[in-house]
Amino acid sequence: MFDYQSYLRLDHFPLIWCPGCGNGVVMKSMLRAIDNLRLPRDQVCVVSGIGCSSRLSGYLDFNTVHTTHGRALTFATGIKMAKPELTVIVVTGDGDCTAIGGNHFIHAARRNIDLTVILINNLIYGMTGGQHSPTTPSGSRASTAPFGNSENTFNVSGLAIAAGASFVARSTTYHAQQCDKLIEKGIQTPGFALIEIMAACPTSFGRANKAGSPAEMMLWQRDHAVTPQRAEKMSPEELQDKFTIGVLAENPRPECRAEYQKLIDRVRAEEAKR
Amino acid sequence: MTRSSRPLNDPNRRRPPRLLTGNEACAMAAIDAGMRFYAGYPITPSSEIAESLARWLPTVGGVFIAMEDEIASMGAIIGASLTGVKSMTATSGPGFSLMQENIGYASMAEVPVVVVNVMRGGPSTGLPTSPAQGDVMQARWGTHGDHPVVALAPYSVEETYEATVRAFNLSEQYRVPVILLLDEVIAHVNEKVELPEREALRIVERPKPEVPPSQYLPYVDTPTGVPPMAPFGTGYRYHVTGLAHDETGFQTNDPKVIDAQLRRLHRKLELGRHDIVEVDEFLIQDAEIGIFAYGSSARSARRAIRLAREKGIRVGMLRPKTIWPFPDEEVRAWTGRLKAWLVPEMNLGQAAHEVEWAVAGRVPIRRLNRVDGNLFHPSEILRAIEEMA
Ligand SMILES: Cc1ncc(C[n+]2csc(CCOP(=O)(O)OP(=O)(O)O)c2C)c(N)n1
Ligand code: SF4
Ligand SMILES: [Mg+2]
């Protein structure tokens, strides 16, 4: 069996997460991916924002930063720019990344800075008690949408693709093995990588929407996720309540820190000639 | 342990004279102090700092990045500093407001950073191209909670250079965000300066752990109250958070631990107070009237003091180079020898409030305030002195 324990800060257990929460599934997948890539743990830096999902950083035995709400990508940008040899992974939630942190999200993707973003999309602000987020489906209930959410939602992966991310993928906690592979690919991508993982929040989203047990919520993921290949063959009506999973975009582009290094080298060479 | 964050080993070793603006002096000093990461978003009257650093940083192998806003800039410099790289940002009023949450994070997580705020007229968008001193209280209390902070307020271009080096020294030495409060006039005025030689600078680095990683406690109490700080990626794997935490850096709800940690954050500055707080005394030894002024207002006050002295009025100035922590002891010490204080400020009375508190009614205090975007004319201050004499 995979030795999770060696990567965990067990003194800080038990986890704060509710039973059945999807965050733990993502954490384990992330560890398998890191282990599979044989990354030296001193060189791994995990940065998170604020939210249930963002508590993940603290449980891992790497260089870890639990930042301010929405700002994980800004701290991570500073870390990567100042010390590019670190592998920087950002763990964030739908609220953290697409509401309060939305601006940083599109700009980090635009810069194509070499960060791997694991966005745990549970369709809700879990930590604060289940208020609706930019990804709460229209019509779904939340503590701030007692009559159903009347707003439109973000297509988060589409946003990252449009902004210029090098690698964009989506999966679910039901498809944990696929998550491993996608996270691995994301880390290996020299540029901005987004892995959006649909996860259950049985406590806040589940109860408000009568979504059933954590297991039932995962079966919902199974039944509503389709591959891009299958999606192509489906009618718009069939696709209405579905979402695609797998690699959604691969778009190799110049990476922010590497380009800046070229600039440094050029400027210094010119300076030396003078 | 004797500590000194003073920037000059030998004040007499100077470079040849040249003309420089405050913003340029600030950018040069930052590089000379070892700053190698700048993140910022442009705003008048601070933009020349960013423009200078965009040009100069790559030549020394440093990184300049234009962030999407000031919240991001503040986050980025904290991140960079965690890797062991001295980092800074520069802004003005509206941007300084946006930075506040992450400034609190830097206080709480004890990450050394330097934040330059070139004050302009406020509130809101206010007067973008006019000087003001309206952010003095914001520099102290802008972010929520009881947080430690240091703020410096230089009054000339040459002093801006030294204050910038000192800002880095203080932030490294005490692991605290340091705010450099300039104002529009000091930022933009072209002044003749004789900068200290680089070799004559005293450059301070943050305390590093002397124990192996297995024994490292990133938020441990020490005799100075400042815990050693390991850069990321060097074998010391630890957790950084803005949540109340124990000495390991992890969140805690233990009231005793929370109390001890928060008090340590303040104690470290109290222990260093005599290193941190710096004032300049100008003709105050025999004075009856004391002027308390800083930044551009102190320039007008100096002239007014000379004019008043010509008329035989005994007036002098106590000029804080460090405005936070507030030089209350120094104010109190002079109060016993004065008839009254005069506090000219380009705001509606911010430092005056602290002076009143320090003086505690022992002598009268007269406030002189301007919020119209103009500097004090020395004659205005002179008039007030004459009325008080
Ligand atoms: C500036 C600021 N505003 C609001 C909050 C309160 N807050 C904490 S977590 C959170 C929402 C988190 O939602 P999400 O990112 O989706 O994470 P989840 O808990 O669902 O994993 C909010 C609104 C905060 N900590 N800081
Ligand atoms: S509230 Fe939801 S997201 Fe938060 S720990 Fe519980 S189940 Fe997970
Ligand atoms: Mg969420």
PDB file of C-alpha atoms in Angstrom, chain A residues 19 87 121 132 141 173 202 224-225 254:
ATOM      1  CA  PRO A  19     -16.793  12.780   7.126  1.00  0.00           C
ATOM      2  CA  THR A  87       7.851  23.066  -7.575  1.00  0.00           C
ATOM      3  CA  ASN A 121     -14.712  22.727  -6.876  1.00  0.00           C
ATOM      4  CA  HIS A 132     -23.442  30.217  -2.965  1.00  0.00           C
ATOM      5  CA  ARG A 141     -29.834  26.085  -3.070  1.00  0.00           C
ATOM      6  CA  THR A 173     -13.107  12.694  -6.730  1.00  0.00           C
ATOM      7  CA  PRO A 202     -21.965  16.786   1.804  1.00  0.00           C
ATOM      8  CA  HIS A 224     -22.643  13.417 -14.928  1.00  0.00           C
ATOM      9  CA  ALA A 225     -19.016  13.360 -16.071  1.00  0.00           C
ATOM     10  CA  PRO A 254       6.419  30.715 -23.210  1.00  0.00           C
TER      11      PRO A 254
END
